Amino acid sequence: MSVRETHSIFFRSLVDRGYELTFKSADDSSLSLAKYGEFLFDNLVLFAPSVEEFGGTLSVDAITSFIDGGGDVLIGVDSTVGDTMREIAMECGVEIDEEGTAVIDHLNYDVNDEGKHTKIVADVANLIDAPTIVGASTKQVPILYQGVGMVADSDNPLILEVLTASSTAYSFDPDEAVKEYPHAVGKSTLLIAAIQARNNARVAFVGSLDFFSNDYFSSAVQSMQDGKKFDKSGNQELATALSKWVFKEKGVLRVGEVKHHRVGEKTPPSAYTIMEDVVRMPCSCSAACVLRGRKDKQRCCSGFNPLAVILSS
């Protein structure tokens, strides 16, 4: 089945939150993020880990220009990751391990692992302490993860280590003997990384495309190490919270028109005195308004929010 089908729960959640999704194949000849100097989308989802060359006018430079213009991007990759996606990550200060590698943990793997110990159970204690990004309830149920490892550029202070692997994990080719030092070891191995750029654009990298799948959303979790079983993983809750942060539904300061006057009057005075009763009226918008980063253009969350979803061909 296609990613659009295997990850339909996640895509449906975006639609339910007011996004207008435009699905495109990574090699679609009509791919474009801008027209006549204006961006066509506010947000971008890239679920095409193995793409080597995009169709249309889309390219690494076009995606970085989209980010430089304030666009928000959610990227999901896996062990099939190609040089194109790795190059995009490098532009943001994240280094993804090579194609064919995976995060391996010989202690914290799921009971349904197929023997390579790559279907790991990520400890929620390794989540960043930021409820705005990961949600308030995600600290209770472990996360299922099967994919590639990442490391952050130590010289980039904007990188957020959203979820790290356990101290017993490392990133390597599961079919090869370890004869050299792995790309990432222990808690330096990033499973989810994010960045908020200085222009407030937000980008998140998730090294497991399966993390967003219907299967992982609904799957039970049981670590071989402690045997504790959970009827459902914490993937869906974390994916929802993360996408809300990336697309600026959360963690954005709201600035609106504020009107005020004395009780019984309609216009504000030049000054108030102590003990006067004051009426304060916030922005009259019925929905929560957030700045979307498009030349000071403001949108309501319940309005039209164009989002491009680019999938593997």
Tab-separated table of C-alpha atoms in Angstrom:
chain	number	residue	atom	x	y	z
A	1	MET	CA	0.000	0.000	0.000
A	2	SER	CA	1.038	3.614	-0.478
A	3	VAL	CA	2.180	5.903	2.336
A	4	ARG	CA	-1.025	7.865	1.877
A	5	GLU	CA	-2.926	4.718	2.903
A	6	THR	CA	-0.561	3.331	5.560
A	7	HIS	CA	-0.334	6.746	7.271
A	8	SER	CA	-3.948	7.810	6.754
A	9	ILE	CA	-4.696	8.392	10.444
A	10	PHE	CA	-1.990	11.040	10.661
A	11	PHE	CA	-3.125	12.751	7.460
A	12	ARG	CA	-6.740	12.660	8.616
A	13	SER	CA	-5.748	14.382	11.864
A	14	LEU	CA	-4.261	17.234	9.837
A	15	VAL	CA	-7.470	17.592	7.815
A	16	ASP	CA	-9.526	17.582	11.013
A	17	ARG	CA	-7.379	20.456	12.283
A	18	GLY	CA	-8.231	22.608	9.286
A	19	TYR	CA	-5.445	21.875	6.803
A	20	GLU	CA	-6.043	21.618	3.076
A	21	LEU	CA	-3.734	18.802	1.975
A	22	THR	CA	-2.249	18.609	-1.502
A	23	PHE	CA	-0.669	15.198	-2.129
A	24	LYS	CA	2.131	14.944	-4.666
A	25	SER	CA	4.551	12.196	-5.659
A	26	ALA	CA	8.211	13.117	-5.181
A	27	ASP	CA	8.860	12.761	-8.922
A	28	ASP	CA	5.760	14.672	-10.034
A	29	SER	CA	6.747	16.995	-12.880
A	30	SER	CA	4.429	19.708	-11.564
A	31	LEU	CA	6.073	19.970	-8.131
A	32	SER	CA	6.552	23.566	-7.042
A	33	LEU	CA	6.439	25.463	-3.748
A	34	ALA	CA	6.205	28.945	-5.250
A	35	LYS	CA	4.634	30.764	-8.173
A	36	TYR	CA	5.295	34.311	-9.324
A	37	GLY	CA	7.486	34.882	-6.288
A	38	GLU	CA	4.823	33.823	-3.766
A	39	PHE	CA	4.760	30.578	-1.802
A	40	LEU	CA	1.805	28.334	-2.605
A	41	PHE	CA	1.838	26.628	0.800
A	42	ASP	CA	2.335	27.566	4.427
A	43	ASN	CA	3.589	24.129	5.449
A	44	LEU	CA	5.286	21.097	3.943
A	45	VAL	CA	5.340	17.397	4.864
A	46	LEU	CA	8.158	15.392	3.272
A	47	PHE	CA	7.653	11.632	3.558
A	48	ALA	CA	9.947	10.601	0.691
A	49	PRO	CA	13.125	9.281	2.327
A	50	SER	CA	14.689	7.551	-0.679
A	51	VAL	CA	14.138	10.297	-3.258
A	52	GLU	CA	17.280	11.158	-5.224
A	53	GLU	CA	15.853	13.909	-7.382
A	54	PHE	CA	12.557	15.761	-7.053
A	55	GLY	CA	10.290	16.467	-9.976
A	56	GLY	CA	9.291	19.897	-11.228
A	57	THR	CA	11.093	22.874	-9.723
A	58	LEU	CA	11.449	21.294	-6.293
A	59	SER	CA	15.009	20.836	-5.063
A	60	VAL	CA	17.131	21.089	-1.947
A	61	ASP	CA	17.643	24.787	-2.688
A	62	ALA	CA	13.909	25.322	-3.164
A	63	ILE	CA	13.144	23.675	0.181
A	64	THR	CA	15.805	25.682	2.029
A	65	SER	CA	14.432	28.845	0.382
A	66	PHE	CA	10.976	27.853	1.620
A	67	ILE	CA	12.373	27.573	5.151
A	68	ASP	CA	14.260	30.865	4.768
A	69	GLY	CA	10.938	32.417	3.768
A	70	GLY	CA	9.307	31.280	7.011
A	71	GLY	CA	7.815	27.965	5.845
A	72	ASP	CA	7.461	25.068	8.282
A	73	VAL	CA	8.528	21.543	7.324
A	74	LEU	CA	7.950	18.096	8.839
A	75	ILE	CA	10.315	15.443	7.455
A	76	GLY	CA	10.084	11.699	7.980
A	77	VAL	CA	12.832	9.352	6.794
A	78	ASP	CA	13.962	5.769	7.401
A	79	SER	CA	16.823	3.395	6.608
A	80	THR	CA	16.299	3.931	2.875
A	81	VAL	CA	17.293	7.587	3.252
A	82	GLY	CA	19.071	9.051	0.227
A	83	ASP	CA	21.575	11.839	-0.207
A	84	THR	CA	18.891	14.410	-1.018
A	85	MET	CA	17.147	14.153	2.337
A	86	ARG	CA	20.487	13.973	4.120
A	87	GLU	CA	21.534	17.194	2.385
A	88	ILE	CA	18.358	18.974	3.519
A	89	ALA	CA	19.053	17.845	7.077
A	90	MET	CA	22.660	19.047	6.891
A	91	GLU	CA	21.411	22.496	5.851
A	92	CYS	CA	19.513	22.569	9.159
A	93	GLY	CA	22.356	21.281	11.323
A	94	VAL	CA	21.254	17.631	11.541
A	95	GLU	CA	23.386	14.769	10.228
A	96	ILE	CA	21.459	11.631	9.250
A	97	ASP	CA	23.325	8.321	9.123
A	98	GLU	CA	23.894	6.569	5.804
A	99	GLU	CA	21.438	4.494	3.801
A	100	GLY	CA	21.051	0.952	5.124
A	101	THR	CA	21.823	1.828	8.725
A	102	ALA	CA	19.376	1.696	11.620
A	103	VAL	CA	19.187	2.454	15.303
A	104	ILE	CA	19.960	-0.770	17.170
A	105	ASP	CA	19.327	-1.468	20.845
A	106	HIS	CA	19.987	-4.979	22.160
A	107	LEU	CA	18.116	-4.266	25.394
A	108	ASN	CA	15.257	-1.878	24.611
A	109	TYR	CA	13.598	-3.598	21.675
A	110	ASP	CA	9.995	-4.645	21.192
A	111	VAL	CA	8.836	-8.241	21.608
A	112	ASN	CA	7.663	-8.184	17.977
A	113	ASP	CA	11.106	-7.314	16.672
A	114	GLU	CA	12.206	-9.611	13.836
A	115	GLY	CA	15.603	-10.428	15.340
A	116	LYS	CA	17.776	-7.446	14.413
A	117	HIS	CA	16.767	-5.419	17.472
A	118	THR	CA	15.879	-2.421	15.317
A	119	LYS	CA	12.239	-2.091	16.381
A	120	ILE	CA	13.082	-0.256	19.532
A	121	VAL	CA	11.009	0.917	22.451
A	122	ALA	CA	12.006	4.515	23.100
A	123	ASP	CA	11.869	5.562	26.745
A	124	VAL	CA	9.683	8.637	27.243
A	125	ALA	CA	12.200	9.808	29.840
A	126	ASN	CA	14.387	10.669	26.842
A	127	LEU	CA	11.854	13.178	25.510
A	128	ILE	CA	12.706	16.863	25.709
A	129	ASP	CA	11.176	18.553	28.747
A	130	ALA	CA	8.931	20.826	26.680
A	131	PRO	CA	5.184	20.018	26.808
A	132	THR	CA	4.547	22.628	24.103
A	133	ILE	CA	6.506	20.443	21.672
A	134	VAL	CA	5.812	16.893	22.846
A	135	GLY	CA	2.481	17.309	24.613
A	136	ALA	CA	1.519	16.981	28.245
A	137	SER	CA	0.450	13.314	28.201
A	138	THR	CA	3.291	11.729	26.221
A	139	LYS	CA	5.438	11.083	29.269
A	140	GLN	CA	3.372	8.011	30.144
A	141	VAL	CA	3.548	5.523	27.254
A	142	PRO	CA	6.731	4.450	25.381
A	143	ILE	CA	7.309	5.172	21.707
A	144	LEU	CA	7.799	2.632	18.912
A	145	TYR	CA	10.623	3.508	16.542
A	146	GLN	CA	12.292	1.730	13.652
A	147	GLY	CA	14.544	3.807	11.477
A	148	VAL	CA	17.788	5.671	11.029
A	149	GLY	CA	19.814	7.543	13.641
A	150	MET	CA	20.807	11.200	13.598
A	151	VAL	CA	23.260	13.485	15.377
A	152	ALA	CA	23.117	17.224	15.908
A	153	ASP	CA	25.708	19.756	14.862
A	154	SER	CA	27.285	20.746	18.171
A	155	ASP	CA	27.952	24.235	16.810
A	156	ASN	CA	24.259	24.895	16.125
A	157	PRO	CA	22.536	26.163	19.295
A	158	LEU	CA	19.117	26.109	17.632
A	159	ILE	CA	18.860	22.298	17.425
A	160	LEU	CA	16.304	20.747	19.764
A	161	GLU	CA	16.909	17.119	20.770
A	162	VAL	CA	13.244	16.154	20.943
A	163	LEU	CA	13.770	12.405	21.466
A	164	THR	CA	17.046	10.577	21.998
A	165	ALA	CA	17.838	6.874	22.091
A	166	SER	CA	18.786	5.048	25.275
A	167	SER	CA	22.392	4.748	26.438
A	168	THR	CA	22.519	1.169	25.082
A	169	ALA	CA	21.624	2.145	21.502
A	170	TYR	CA	23.826	2.854	18.509
A	171	SER	CA	23.428	3.482	14.782
A	172	PHE	CA	24.910	0.972	12.332
A	173	ASP	CA	24.093	-1.431	9.526
A	174	PRO	CA	22.220	-4.288	11.286
A	175	ASP	CA	23.505	-6.788	8.719
A	176	GLU	CA	27.179	-5.946	9.253
A	177	ALA	CA	29.601	-6.667	12.080
A	178	VAL	CA	30.618	-3.548	13.994
A	179	LYS	CA	34.263	-3.040	12.999
A	180	GLU	CA	34.384	0.734	13.270
A	181	TYR	CA	32.963	3.346	15.602
A	182	PRO	CA	29.250	3.907	14.877
A	183	HIS	CA	27.920	7.170	13.533
A	184	ALA	CA	25.972	7.732	16.749
A	185	VAL	CA	26.160	6.031	20.142
A	186	GLY	CA	23.943	6.152	23.214
A	187	LYS	CA	21.970	9.272	23.999
A	188	SER	CA	23.823	11.243	21.366
A	189	THR	CA	21.694	9.261	18.902
A	190	LEU	CA	18.758	11.437	17.920
A	191	LEU	CA	15.472	9.828	16.973
A	192	ILE	CA	13.612	13.120	16.568
A	193	ALA	CA	15.308	16.472	16.082
A	194	ALA	CA	13.842	19.912	15.492
A	195	ILE	CA	14.932	23.451	14.888
A	196	GLN	CA	13.307	26.840	15.190
A	197	ALA	CA	15.285	29.117	12.919
A	198	ARG	CA	15.992	32.754	13.692
A	199	ASN	CA	13.184	33.742	11.311
A	200	ASN	CA	10.833	31.529	13.413
A	201	ALA	CA	10.501	28.850	10.714
A	202	ARG	CA	10.219	25.402	12.267
A	203	VAL	CA	11.573	22.136	10.902
A	204	ALA	CA	11.389	18.657	12.460
A	205	PHE	CA	13.228	15.503	11.412
A	206	VAL	CA	11.902	12.086	12.432
A	207	GLY	CA	14.230	9.200	11.570
A	208	SER	CA	11.400	6.666	11.459
A	209	LEU	CA	8.706	6.994	8.809
A	210	ASP	CA	6.944	4.071	10.524
A	211	PHE	CA	6.608	6.325	13.570
A	212	PHE	CA	3.677	8.071	11.797
A	213	SER	CA	2.057	4.886	10.445
A	214	ASN	CA	-1.376	3.520	11.318
A	215	ASP	CA	0.314	0.315	12.469
A	216	TYR	CA	2.593	2.043	14.978
A	217	PHE	CA	-0.183	4.372	16.145
A	218	SER	CA	-2.397	1.437	17.158
A	219	SER	CA	0.251	-1.159	18.045
A	220	ALA	CA	0.798	-2.537	21.520
A	221	VAL	CA	4.248	-2.018	23.042
A	222	GLN	CA	6.242	-4.421	25.186
A	223	SER	CA	9.942	-4.066	25.831
A	224	MET	CA	12.012	-7.218	26.127
A	225	GLN	CA	13.991	-5.632	28.948
A	226	ASP	CA	11.266	-5.091	31.555
A	227	GLY	CA	8.360	-7.001	29.957
A	228	LYS	CA	5.907	-4.225	30.773
A	229	LYS	CA	3.118	-4.142	28.214
A	230	PHE	CA	1.086	-1.181	26.984
A	231	ASP	CA	-2.019	-1.718	24.874
A	232	LYS	CA	-1.199	1.218	22.625
A	233	SER	CA	2.000	3.114	21.862
A	234	GLY	CA	2.439	6.824	22.536
A	235	ASN	CA	3.210	7.508	18.870
A	236	GLN	CA	-0.065	9.131	17.905
A	237	GLU	CA	-0.067	11.546	20.832
A	238	LEU	CA	3.560	12.529	20.199
A	239	ALA	CA	3.051	12.874	16.428
A	240	THR	CA	0.038	15.119	17.007
A	241	ALA	CA	1.820	17.319	19.536
A	242	LEU	CA	4.965	17.565	17.397
A	243	SER	CA	3.057	18.496	14.237
A	244	LYS	CA	1.065	21.132	16.141
A	245	TRP	CA	4.307	22.732	17.248
A	246	VAL	CA	5.971	22.500	13.821
A	247	PHE	CA	2.987	24.091	12.088
A	248	LYS	CA	2.728	26.827	14.732
A	249	GLU	CA	-0.514	25.749	16.321
A	250	LYS	CA	1.369	25.752	19.617
A	251	GLY	CA	4.138	27.835	21.095
A	252	VAL	CA	3.369	31.041	19.202
A	253	LEU	CA	2.798	34.388	20.875
A	254	ARG	CA	-0.566	35.832	19.917
A	255	VAL	CA	-0.742	39.580	19.391
A	256	GLY	CA	-4.133	41.097	18.720
A	257	GLU	CA	-5.916	44.406	19.011
A	258	VAL	CA	-6.859	45.246	22.602
A	259	LYS	CA	-9.527	47.869	23.326
A	260	HIS	CA	-10.122	49.409	26.708
A	261	HIS	CA	-12.187	52.163	28.306
A	262	ARG	CA	-13.819	53.156	31.555
A	263	VAL	CA	-17.098	51.524	32.524
A	264	GLY	CA	-19.911	53.488	30.954
A	265	GLU	CA	-17.696	55.056	28.300
A	266	LYS	CA	-16.746	53.994	24.776
A	267	THR	CA	-13.327	55.554	24.152
A	268	PRO	CA	-10.089	55.165	26.105
A	269	PRO	CA	-9.007	58.084	28.283
A	270	SER	CA	-5.575	59.663	28.128
A	271	ALA	CA	-4.854	58.157	31.562
A	272	TYR	CA	-6.458	56.058	34.269
A	273	THR	CA	-6.453	56.666	38.001
A	274	ILE	CA	-6.301	54.166	40.844
A	275	MET	CA	-9.481	52.189	41.604
A	276	GLU	CA	-11.221	53.002	38.317
A	277	ASP	CA	-13.246	50.187	36.767
A	278	VAL	CA	-11.905	49.357	33.306
A	279	VAL	CA	-13.406	47.306	30.503
A	280	ARG	CA	-10.848	45.400	28.392
A	281	MET	CA	-11.857	43.696	25.153
A	282	PRO	CA	-9.524	41.281	23.334
A	283	CYS	CA	-9.411	40.624	19.602
A	284	SER	CA	-12.942	39.882	18.365
A	285	CYS	CA	-11.810	36.890	16.289
A	286	SER	CA	-13.866	33.840	17.276
A	287	ALA	CA	-10.989	31.414	16.691
A	288	ALA	CA	-7.436	31.421	18.000
A	289	CYS	CA	-5.378	33.516	15.606
A	290	VAL	CA	-1.679	32.913	15.089
A	291	LEU	CA	0.887	34.670	12.965
A	292	ARG	CA	1.711	32.332	10.086
A	293	GLY	CA	4.920	34.085	9.053
A	294	ARG	CA	3.745	35.232	5.635
A	295	LYS	CA	4.481	38.989	5.384
A	296	ASP	CA	2.494	39.685	8.577
A	297	LYS	CA	-0.579	38.005	7.092
A	298	GLN	CA	-2.784	36.531	9.792
A	299	ARG	CA	-4.952	33.428	9.533
A	300	CYS	CA	-7.448	31.801	11.816
A	301	CYS	CA	-6.691	28.203	12.728
A	302	SER	CA	-10.144	27.205	11.490
A	303	GLY	CA	-9.527	28.786	8.080
A	304	PHE	CA	-7.749	27.678	4.914
A	305	ASN	CA	-4.238	26.431	5.706
A	306	PRO	CA	-2.555	25.031	2.569
A	307	LEU	CA	-0.163	22.149	3.257
A	308	ALA	CA	1.825	20.186	0.676
A	309	VAL	CA	2.437	16.475	1.319
A	310	ILE	CA	5.213	14.961	-0.799
A	311	LEU	CA	5.415	11.166	-0.728
A	312	SER	CA	7.682	8.497	-2.162
A	313	SER	CA	6.836	7.657	-5.767
